[in-house]
Short mmCIF file of C-alpha atoms in Angstrom, two decimals:
data_model
loop_
_atom_site.label_atom_id
_atom_site.label_comp_id
_atom_site.label_asym_id
_atom_site.label_seq_id
_atom_site.Cartn_x
_atom_site.Cartn_y
_atom_site.Cartn_z
CA UNK R 141 102.28 119.05 67.95
CA UNK R 142 105.30 120.56 69.68
CA UNK R 143 104.96 124.10 71.05
CA UNK R 144 108.67 124.49 71.59
CA UNK R 145 111.64 123.56 69.52
CA UNK R 146 115.07 123.01 71.02
CA UNK R 147 118.28 123.77 69.24
CA UNK R 148 120.57 121.97 68.74
CA UNK R 149 118.93 118.54 68.65
CA UNK R 150 122.19 116.97 69.83
CA UNK R 151 125.30 118.38 71.49
CA UNK R 152 128.57 116.68 72.38
CA UNK R 153 131.14 118.43 74.57
CA UNK R 154 134.09 117.65 76.85
CA UNK R 155 133.84 117.68 80.59
CA UNK R 156 134.48 121.16 81.97
CA UNK R 157 133.07 122.95 78.93
CA UNK R 158 129.85 124.95 78.96
CA UNK R 159 126.71 123.69 77.21
CA UNK R 160 124.09 126.03 75.79
CA UNK R 161 120.67 124.89 74.60
CA UNK R 162 118.04 127.08 73.02
CA UNK R 163 114.27 126.85 72.95
CA UNK R 164 111.73 128.68 70.83
CA UNK R 165 107.98 128.70 71.40
CA UNK R 166 104.95 129.99 69.56
CA UNK R 167 102.28 131.39 71.89
CA UNK R 168 102.22 133.73 74.89
CA UNK R 169 103.22 132.05 78.12
CA UNK R 170 102.85 132.36 81.87
CA UNK R 171 106.14 130.62 82.53
CA UNK R 172 108.72 128.43 80.83
CA UNK R 173 110.23 125.37 82.46
CA UNK R 174 113.27 123.21 81.77
CA UNK R 175 113.37 119.50 82.50
CA UNK R 176 116.05 116.86 82.27
CA UNK R 177 115.59 113.19 81.37
CA UNK R 178 118.12 110.43 81.80
CA UNK R 179 117.76 107.64 79.25
CA UNK R 180 114.48 105.79 79.61
CA UNK R 181 113.52 107.43 82.88
CA UNK R 182 111.16 110.13 84.06
CA UNK R 183 111.73 113.85 83.70
CA UNK R 184 113.22 115.92 86.50
CA UNK R 185 112.29 119.57 86.91
CA UNK R 186 115.32 121.87 86.73
CA UNK R 187 114.11 125.45 86.75
CA UNK R 188 111.04 127.60 86.13
CA UNK R 189 111.24 131.15 84.83
CA UNK R 190 108.20 133.41 84.88
CA UNK R 191 107.23 135.57 81.93
CA UNK R 192 108.21 138.75 83.81
CA UNK R 193 111.72 137.44 84.55
CA UNK R 194 114.66 137.72 82.18
CA UNK R 195 117.28 135.56 83.86
CA UNK R 196 117.41 132.97 86.59
CA UNK R 197 120.20 130.95 88.18
CA UNK R 198 120.25 127.64 90.01
CA UNK R 199 123.66 126.21 90.85
CA UNK R 200 125.47 125.62 87.55
CA UNK R 201 122.33 126.40 85.55
CA UNK R 202 121.50 129.75 84.02
CA UNK R 203 118.25 130.31 82.15
CA UNK R 204 117.31 133.36 80.12
CA UNK R 205 113.94 134.28 78.68
CA UNK R 206 113.19 136.74 75.88
CA UNK R 207 109.43 137.00 75.50
CA UNK R 208 109.72 139.44 72.58
CA UNK R 209 111.57 136.77 70.60
CA UNK R 210 109.65 133.89 72.20
CA UNK R 211 112.89 132.16 73.08
CA UNK R 212 114.80 130.83 76.06
CA UNK R 213 118.26 129.42 76.64
CA UNK R 214 119.68 127.01 79.20
CA UNK R 215 123.36 127.26 80.03
CA UNK R 216 125.12 124.53 82.00
CA UNK R 217 128.52 125.70 83.18
CA UNK R 218 131.51 123.47 83.93
CA UNK R 219 129.72 120.39 82.62
CA UNK R 220 130.23 116.93 84.10
CA UNK R 221 129.80 113.45 82.61
CA UNK R 222 126.77 113.09 84.91
CA UNK R 223 125.06 115.94 83.00
CA UNK R 224 124.67 113.59 80.02
CA UNK R 225 120.91 113.50 79.41
CA UNK R 226 118.13 114.96 77.27
CA UNK R 227 116.96 118.46 78.14
CA UNK R 228 113.46 119.72 77.37
CA UNK R 229 111.83 123.10 77.55
CA UNK R 230 108.13 123.22 78.32
CA UNK R 231 105.43 125.87 78.27
CA UNK R 232 101.80 126.04 79.30
CA UNK R 233 100.30 127.70 76.22
CA UNK R 234 96.78 127.68 77.64
CA UNK R 235 97.81 129.13 81.01
CA UNK R 236 95.47 126.48 82.30
CA UNK R 237 97.46 125.04 85.14
CA UNK R 238 100.54 123.16 84.07
CA UNK R 239 99.23 121.33 81.03
CA UNK R 240 102.65 121.48 79.50
CA UNK R 241 103.72 121.37 75.88
CA UNK R 242 107.26 120.08 75.48
CA UNK R 243 109.79 120.61 72.76
CA UNK R 244 111.65 117.78 71.06
CA UNK R 245 114.64 118.07 73.37
CA UNK R 246 118.39 118.49 73.14
CA UNK R 247 120.45 115.34 73.67
CA UNK R 248 123.59 116.34 75.54
CA UNK R 249 126.61 114.08 75.78
CA UNK R 250 129.45 115.13 78.07
CA UNK R 251 132.63 113.15 77.44
CA UNK R 252 134.95 112.54 80.40
CA UNK O 229 108.43 112.24 101.01
CA UNK O 230 107.19 109.54 98.63
CA UNK O 231 107.76 110.25 94.96
CA UNK O 232 105.60 109.38 91.98
CA UNK O 233 105.46 105.66 91.30
CA UNK O 234 104.12 103.95 88.19
CA UNK O 235 103.25 100.33 87.44
CA UNK O 236 104.01 98.22 85.59
CA UNK O 237 107.42 99.33 84.30
CA UNK O 238 107.12 97.39 81.06
CA UNK O 239 104.15 95.91 79.22
CA UNK O 240 103.64 94.10 75.92
CA UNK O 241 100.18 94.01 74.38
CA UNK O 242 98.66 92.96 71.07
CA UNK O 243 96.90 95.33 68.71
CA UNK O 244 93.20 95.64 69.59
CA UNK O 245 93.69 94.83 73.27
CA UNK O 246 93.06 97.16 76.21
CA UNK O 247 95.58 98.29 78.82
CA UNK O 248 95.47 99.97 82.24
CA UNK O 249 98.46 101.84 83.63
CA UNK O 250 98.66 102.99 87.23
CA UNK O 251 100.21 105.91 89.06
CA UNK O 252 100.59 106.93 92.69
CA UNK O 253 101.02 110.65 93.17
CA UNK O 254 103.60 112.31 95.37
CA UNK O 255 102.18 113.01 98.82
CA UNK O 256 100.58 116.44 99.10
CA UNK O 257 99.89 116.68 95.36
CA UNK O 258 96.28 116.97 94.19
CA UNK O 259 96.71 117.03 90.40
CA UNK O 260 97.86 114.27 88.09
CA UNK O 261 98.78 114.53 84.42
CA UNK O 262 99.59 111.86 81.85
CA UNK O 263 102.00 112.19 78.97
CA UNK O 264 102.92 109.98 76.03
CA UNK O 265 106.53 109.99 74.86
CA UNK O 266 107.42 108.29 71.59
CA UNK O 267 111.01 107.22 71.09
CA UNK O 268 113.29 110.18 70.43
CA UNK O 269 110.57 112.79 70.95
CA UNK O 270 109.36 115.06 73.71
CA UNK O 271 106.40 114.11 75.93
CA UNK O 272 102.91 114.91 74.62
CA UNK O 273 100.13 115.93 77.01
CA UNK O 274 97.27 113.42 77.15
CA UNK O 275 95.08 114.77 79.97
CA UNK O 276 95.03 116.13 83.51
CA UNK O 277 92.86 115.24 86.50
CA UNK O 278 92.02 117.43 89.48
CA UNK O 279 89.45 116.61 92.16
CA UNK O 280 88.69 113.35 90.34
CA UNK O 281 87.56 115.18 87.20
CA UNK O 282 89.30 115.57 83.87
CA UNK O 283 90.09 119.29 83.64
CA UNK O 284 92.15 119.37 80.45
CA UNK O 285 92.90 117.15 77.48
CA UNK O 286 95.42 117.14 74.67
CA UNK O 287 94.94 115.93 71.11
CA UNK O 288 94.21 112.29 71.94
CA UNK O 289 91.15 110.23 70.89
CA UNK O 290 88.44 109.12 73.37
CA UNK O 291 89.89 105.61 73.55
CA UNK O 292 92.40 107.20 75.94
CA UNK O 293 90.60 107.64 79.24
CA UNK O 294 91.55 108.06 82.86
CA UNK O 295 90.51 108.09 86.47
CA UNK O 296 91.70 109.86 89.58
CA UNK O 297 90.86 108.37 92.97
CA UNK O 298 90.22 110.14 96.31
CA UNK O 299 93.79 109.35 97.41
CA UNK O 300 95.00 111.15 94.23
CA UNK O 301 96.27 107.96 92.59
CA UNK O 302 95.34 107.60 88.95
CA UNK O 303 94.82 105.21 86.06
CA UNK O 304 95.28 105.60 82.34
CA UNK O 305 93.21 103.29 80.17
CA UNK O 306 93.73 102.77 76.47
CA UNK O 307 91.23 100.75 74.44
CA UNK O 308 91.64 99.20 70.99
CA UNK O 309 95.41 99.46 71.06
CA UNK O 310 97.20 100.47 67.87
CA UNK O 311 100.83 99.95 66.92
CA UNK O 312 101.44 103.73 67.21
CA UNK O 313 100.45 103.57 70.88
CA UNK O 314 103.85 102.02 71.58
CA UNK O 315 105.58 104.61 73.77
CA UNK O 316 106.73 105.55 77.25
CA UNK O 317 103.73 106.70 79.31
CA UNK O 318 104.63 109.19 82.00
CA UNK O 319 102.56 110.21 84.98
CA UNK O 320 103.26 113.52 86.70
CA UNK O 321 101.80 114.94 89.88
CA UNK O 322 101.70 118.53 91.05
CA UNK O 323 99.82 121.01 93.18
CA UNK O 324 97.09 122.78 91.22
CA UNK O 325 98.33 126.14 90.01
CA UNK O 326 100.21 127.47 87.02
CA UNK O 327 103.62 127.82 88.64
CA UNK O 328 103.82 124.42 90.26
CA UNK O 329 106.47 122.16 88.67
CA UNK O 330 105.60 118.62 87.63
CA UNK O 331 107.04 115.63 89.45
CA UNK O 332 107.33 112.66 87.10
CA UNK O 333 107.39 108.93 87.65
CA UNK O 334 109.78 106.75 85.68
CA UNK O 335 107.07 105.72 83.27
CA UNK O 336 105.58 102.58 81.81
CA UNK O 337 107.11 101.33 78.56
CA UNK O 338 104.23 99.98 76.44
CA UNK O 339 104.95 97.90 73.35
CA UNK O 340 102.06 97.03 71.02
CA UNK O 341 102.70 94.18 68.59
#
């Protein structure tokens, strides 16, 4: 079963626009992570936000975390065609050492 | 720094057969996890190995088993293959600890006919 659910399931934007993806989860967490997956390939870690953090930045990425609402968002600013990929949020609901539960993902298409 | 490598990249098996997938961890990583990703879905946690022992398992039956070797490489074995086992199998290595990100290989695409 999926711990997290991403919203929207699919997103299509023009190059230069911002893309926002949301993630909701069900149990208490130690941290929340975002990963990216290009078609048919492995996942690449983007950013990790700890439960005591509210916002984190990495380059064009901005992640927020609201533990009271059990939700997170990933913002990609000034998107590029190369950002086209699936994006997944992941949590470790057992706090057992990175045994992650992933959401179903948001499929982002950035049109040139 | 050598990344996570998986073999083979693609595999076709018949229902009822057995399969072994292999993974070499990134250097310096002592933990390996396996995930199953069905088409159009997120990865699902199968199990994790640390110090050559299984130290966590997801909701998968016992016919899914694994090994971790002293050099931290790993195998995933699946017996009595079923059609629903068709998926992308991802290996991920990390350093033991809750805030260590996973480093994934590119996966093995298994098709069961």
